[in-house]
């Protein structure tokens, strides 16, 4: 696709249907142990429209008082996050071009009316490693811009099985999800969209 930021890899249809079903199954099992919860914005305490959980030694969390950060335990259960499944570690190995494994897999669940505002992924200490994003379920409208919030953006749809790698010069590009298109996939029985992002958090 033309005009994508340098370093952004867009891999449409990267995962076939059986691979997508396998990942949904793994996510379902993980969510039984580490339930989805509603994160709130720092300061205002405003709830996000996306529900979240994590896999891996570290997980991205946010709350009113302490803001955005990574921590080793689920904020509701207090338990360590479930492990990142082998299928995701191997996907990272194939597409990340980074020698160390991911330390966090953020699981975002979007109901069909959820969205995610334009933001940078910058709570990691490691910007050399890419963020690898996997889309499952209903198609979304994804927007990506530049390194400044006001830079021009371009939008494209991410369908179930698509993978995006925000690496290199695109690692800190602003991005967000403007909308979910209902009934565009049969993968999730009750609709909505799951996004998984694999991240390296620490430098070493
Ligand atoms: O849902 C997506 O495609 C993007 C998610 C995202 O940007 C994030 O979790 O930081
Ligand atoms: Fe992001």
Tab-separated table of C-alpha atoms and ligand atoms in Angstrom:
chain	number	residue	atom	x	y	z
A	1	UNK	CA	0.000	0.000	0.000
A	2	UNK	CA	1.245	3.457	-0.902
A	3	UNK	CA	2.126	6.130	1.642
A	4	UNK	CA	2.470	3.966	4.697
A	5	UNK	CA	5.087	5.220	7.157
A	6	UNK	CA	8.549	3.828	6.611
A	7	UNK	CA	9.068	0.756	8.787
A	8	UNK	CA	5.390	-0.122	8.973
A	9	UNK	CA	4.747	-3.594	7.615
A	10	UNK	CA	1.168	-4.368	6.645
A	11	UNK	CA	0.620	-8.096	6.189
A	12	UNK	CA	-2.998	-8.618	5.073
A	13	UNK	CA	-4.319	-12.145	5.499
A	14	UNK	CA	-1.194	-13.249	7.344
A	15	UNK	CA	-3.125	-15.779	9.453
A	16	UNK	CA	-5.434	-18.300	7.793
A	17	UNK	CA	-8.770	-19.206	9.354
A	18	UNK	CA	-7.508	-22.215	11.363
A	19	UNK	CA	-4.678	-20.102	12.776
A	20	UNK	CA	-7.160	-17.364	13.711
A	21	UNK	CA	-9.433	-19.917	15.402
A	22	UNK	CA	-6.457	-21.322	17.298
A	23	UNK	CA	-5.570	-17.869	18.601
A	24	UNK	CA	-9.146	-17.135	19.659
A	25	UNK	CA	-9.121	-20.402	21.591
A	26	UNK	CA	-5.881	-19.461	23.318
A	27	UNK	CA	-7.247	-16.018	24.159
A	28	UNK	CA	-10.439	-17.550	25.575
A	29	UNK	CA	-8.417	-19.783	27.872
A	30	UNK	CA	-6.219	-16.904	28.977
A	31	UNK	CA	-9.219	-14.678	29.667
A	32	UNK	CA	-10.698	-17.371	31.927
A	33	UNK	CA	-7.639	-16.909	34.142
A	34	UNK	CA	-6.970	-13.196	33.526
A	35	UNK	CA	-10.389	-11.614	32.916
A	36	UNK	CA	-10.971	-8.662	30.614
A	37	UNK	CA	-11.443	-5.487	32.619
A	38	UNK	CA	-12.255	-1.880	31.779
A	39	UNK	CA	-9.159	0.310	32.009
A	40	UNK	CA	-9.572	3.968	32.970
A	41	UNK	CA	-7.653	7.033	31.828
A	42	UNK	CA	-5.093	8.602	34.145
A	43	UNK	CA	-6.279	11.718	35.940
A	44	UNK	CA	-9.866	11.791	34.724
A	45	UNK	CA	-10.703	8.185	35.546
A	46	UNK	CA	-12.719	8.088	32.333
A	47	UNK	CA	-13.284	4.469	31.268
A	48	UNK	CA	-11.835	3.367	27.947
A	49	UNK	CA	-14.292	1.797	25.514
A	50	UNK	CA	-11.946	-1.152	24.965
A	51	UNK	CA	-11.693	-4.001	27.485
A	52	UNK	CA	-8.222	-5.346	28.206
A	53	UNK	CA	-6.084	-8.049	29.674
A	54	UNK	CA	-2.495	-9.192	29.042
A	55	UNK	CA	-0.315	-12.240	28.559
A	56	UNK	CA	3.351	-12.512	29.398
A	57	UNK	CA	5.758	-11.505	32.155
A	58	UNK	CA	4.583	-7.888	31.892
A	59	UNK	CA	1.237	-6.319	31.089
A	60	UNK	CA	0.184	-2.799	30.112
A	61	UNK	CA	-2.247	-1.274	32.592
A	62	UNK	CA	-3.702	2.119	33.383
A	63	UNK	CA	-5.686	3.547	36.251
A	64	UNK	CA	-6.764	6.926	37.586
A	65	UNK	CA	-4.002	7.395	40.145
A	66	UNK	CA	-0.916	5.728	38.705
A	67	UNK	CA	-1.463	6.131	34.971
A	68	UNK	CA	0.005	4.099	32.123
A	69	UNK	CA	2.592	1.507	33.074
A	70	UNK	CA	3.686	-2.113	32.786
A	71	UNK	CA	3.294	-4.499	35.704
A	72	UNK	CA	3.690	-8.218	36.333
A	73	UNK	CA	0.238	-8.812	37.812
A	74	UNK	CA	-3.405	-8.413	36.814
A	75	UNK	CA	-4.851	-5.291	38.474
A	76	UNK	CA	-8.088	-7.038	39.498
A	77	UNK	CA	-6.999	-10.561	40.430
A	78	UNK	CA	-3.485	-9.673	41.605
A	79	UNK	CA	-2.222	-12.820	39.826
A	80	UNK	CA	0.641	-12.995	37.316
A	81	UNK	CA	-0.504	-12.727	33.703
A	82	UNK	CA	-0.816	-16.043	31.787
A	83	UNK	CA	2.142	-16.964	29.574
A	84	UNK	CA	2.362	-15.840	25.954
A	85	UNK	CA	1.419	-18.927	23.887
A	86	UNK	CA	4.016	-20.546	21.634
A	87	UNK	CA	2.066	-19.639	18.482
A	88	UNK	CA	2.483	-15.939	19.274
A	89	UNK	CA	6.152	-16.276	20.211
A	90	UNK	CA	6.774	-17.956	16.893
A	91	UNK	CA	4.815	-15.294	14.965
A	92	UNK	CA	6.995	-12.655	16.666
A	93	UNK	CA	10.130	-14.578	15.662
A	94	UNK	CA	8.990	-14.592	12.069
A	95	UNK	CA	7.901	-10.974	11.654
A	96	UNK	CA	9.669	-8.859	14.297
A	97	UNK	CA	13.266	-9.079	13.104
A	98	UNK	CA	14.179	-8.688	16.798
A	99	UNK	CA	16.391	-11.179	18.636
A	100	UNK	CA	14.621	-11.220	22.013
A	101	UNK	CA	11.102	-12.509	22.664
A	102	UNK	CA	8.150	-10.227	23.434
A	103	UNK	CA	7.528	-9.536	27.122
A	104	UNK	CA	3.931	-8.375	26.880
A	105	UNK	CA	0.932	-9.275	24.799
A	106	UNK	CA	-1.814	-6.712	25.326
A	107	UNK	CA	-5.233	-8.156	24.559
A	108	UNK	CA	-7.765	-5.518	23.484
A	109	UNK	CA	-11.393	-6.473	23.085
A	110	UNK	CA	-13.502	-4.022	21.072
A	111	UNK	CA	-17.267	-4.360	21.210
A	112	UNK	CA	-18.693	-3.156	17.905
A	113	UNK	CA	-19.109	0.367	19.336
A	114	UNK	CA	-15.620	0.649	20.847
A	115	UNK	CA	-12.735	2.672	19.467
A	116	UNK	CA	-9.257	3.762	20.435
A	117	UNK	CA	-8.118	7.370	20.095
A	118	UNK	CA	-4.950	8.402	18.302
A	119	UNK	CA	-1.916	7.653	20.509
A	120	UNK	CA	1.708	6.571	20.486
A	121	UNK	CA	2.890	3.328	22.086
A	122	UNK	CA	5.591	4.865	24.247
A	123	UNK	CA	5.301	3.309	27.695
A	124	UNK	CA	7.988	0.768	26.787
A	125	UNK	CA	11.655	1.442	27.471
A	126	UNK	CA	12.539	-0.346	24.270
A	127	UNK	CA	11.752	1.386	20.975
A	128	UNK	CA	14.225	-0.712	18.995
A	129	UNK	CA	11.829	-3.634	19.084
A	130	UNK	CA	8.673	-3.283	16.992
A	131	UNK	CA	5.077	-3.561	18.141
A	132	UNK	CA	3.449	-6.496	16.365
A	133	UNK	CA	-0.322	-6.224	16.051
A	134	UNK	CA	-2.751	-9.027	15.168
A	135	UNK	CA	-6.399	-8.455	14.257
A	136	UNK	CA	-9.113	-11.058	14.902
A	137	UNK	CA	-12.859	-10.794	14.311
A	138	UNK	CA	-14.683	-7.836	12.836
A	139	UNK	CA	-12.844	-5.457	10.524
A	140	UNK	CA	-11.773	-2.084	11.901
A	141	UNK	CA	-10.775	1.234	10.418
A	142	UNK	CA	-7.180	1.764	11.510
A	143	UNK	CA	-5.559	5.188	11.303
A	144	UNK	CA	-1.834	5.864	11.268
A	145	UNK	CA	-0.039	9.210	11.210
A	146	UNK	CA	3.431	10.492	11.895
A	147	UNK	CA	5.542	11.293	14.928
A	148	UNK	CA	3.509	14.388	15.784
A	149	UNK	CA	-0.149	14.262	16.684
A	150	UNK	CA	-0.978	16.862	14.027
A	151	UNK	CA	0.789	15.086	11.170
A	152	UNK	CA	-1.445	13.905	8.337
A	153	UNK	CA	-2.877	10.445	8.814
A	154	UNK	CA	-4.037	7.732	6.521
A	155	UNK	CA	-6.632	5.099	7.208
A	156	UNK	CA	-7.066	1.534	6.104
A	157	UNK	CA	-9.116	-1.442	7.178
A	158	UNK	CA	-7.690	-4.252	9.250
A	159	UNK	CA	-9.519	-7.532	8.775
A	160	UNK	CA	-9.343	-10.769	10.730
A	161	UNK	CA	-5.945	-12.394	10.280
A	162	UNK	CA	-4.161	-9.194	9.266
A	163	UNK	CA	-0.857	-8.379	10.977
A	164	UNK	CA	0.763	-4.963	11.270
A	165	UNK	CA	4.349	-4.425	12.410
A	166	UNK	CA	5.160	-0.952	13.723
A	167	UNK	CA	8.917	-1.071	13.473
A	168	UNK	CA	11.863	1.127	12.623
A	169	UNK	CA	10.893	4.717	11.867
A	170	UNK	CA	7.204	3.877	12.346
A	171	UNK	CA	7.621	2.542	15.881
A	172	UNK	CA	6.429	5.786	17.489
A	173	UNK	CA	3.882	6.822	14.886
A	174	UNK	CA	0.512	7.954	16.171
A	175	UNK	CA	-2.222	5.416	15.491
A	176	UNK	CA	-5.737	4.526	16.564
A	177	UNK	CA	-8.905	2.667	15.732
A	178	UNK	CA	-11.754	4.891	14.522
A	179	UNK	CA	-14.449	2.268	14.209
A	180	UNK	CA	-15.388	-1.372	14.055
A	181	UNK	CA	-17.530	-2.636	11.182
A	182	UNK	CA	-20.206	-4.969	12.633
A	183	UNK	CA	-20.894	-8.326	10.964
A	184	UNK	CA	-17.735	-8.336	8.857
A	185	UNK	CA	-16.366	-11.594	10.294
A	186	UNK	CA	-17.777	-14.878	11.593
A	187	UNK	CA	-14.740	-15.607	13.781
A	188	UNK	CA	-16.182	-14.288	17.051
A	189	UNK	CA	-19.659	-15.631	17.781
A	190	UNK	CA	-20.821	-12.480	19.523
A	191	UNK	CA	-19.147	-10.002	17.207
A	192	UNK	CA	-16.552	-7.433	18.124
A	193	UNK	CA	-12.837	-7.456	17.482
A	194	UNK	CA	-9.791	-8.729	19.326
A	195	UNK	CA	-6.445	-7.052	18.830
A	196	UNK	CA	-3.262	-8.573	20.203
A	197	UNK	CA	-0.094	-6.503	20.402
A	198	UNK	CA	3.226	-8.136	21.147
A	199	UNK	CA	5.777	-5.817	22.720
A	200	UNK	CA	9.255	-5.791	24.122
A	201	UNK	CA	9.193	-3.592	27.227
A	202	UNK	CA	12.682	-3.524	28.729
A	203	UNK	CA	15.964	-2.850	26.962
A	204	UNK	CA	17.586	-6.156	27.856
B	1	LIG	O1	-6.484	-2.341	17.997
B	1	LIG	C1	-5.541	-1.982	17.300
B	1	LIG	O2	-5.420	-2.307	16.119
B	1	LIG	C2	-4.486	-1.070	17.888
B	1	LIG	C3	-4.326	-1.238	19.358
B	1	LIG	C4	-3.326	-0.276	19.910
B	1	LIG	O3	-2.936	0.655	19.272
B	1	LIG	C5	-2.769	-0.474	21.253
B	1	LIG	O4	-3.210	-1.381	21.967
B	1	LIG	O5	-1.873	0.286	21.626
B	2	LIG	FE1	-1.165	1.474	20.176
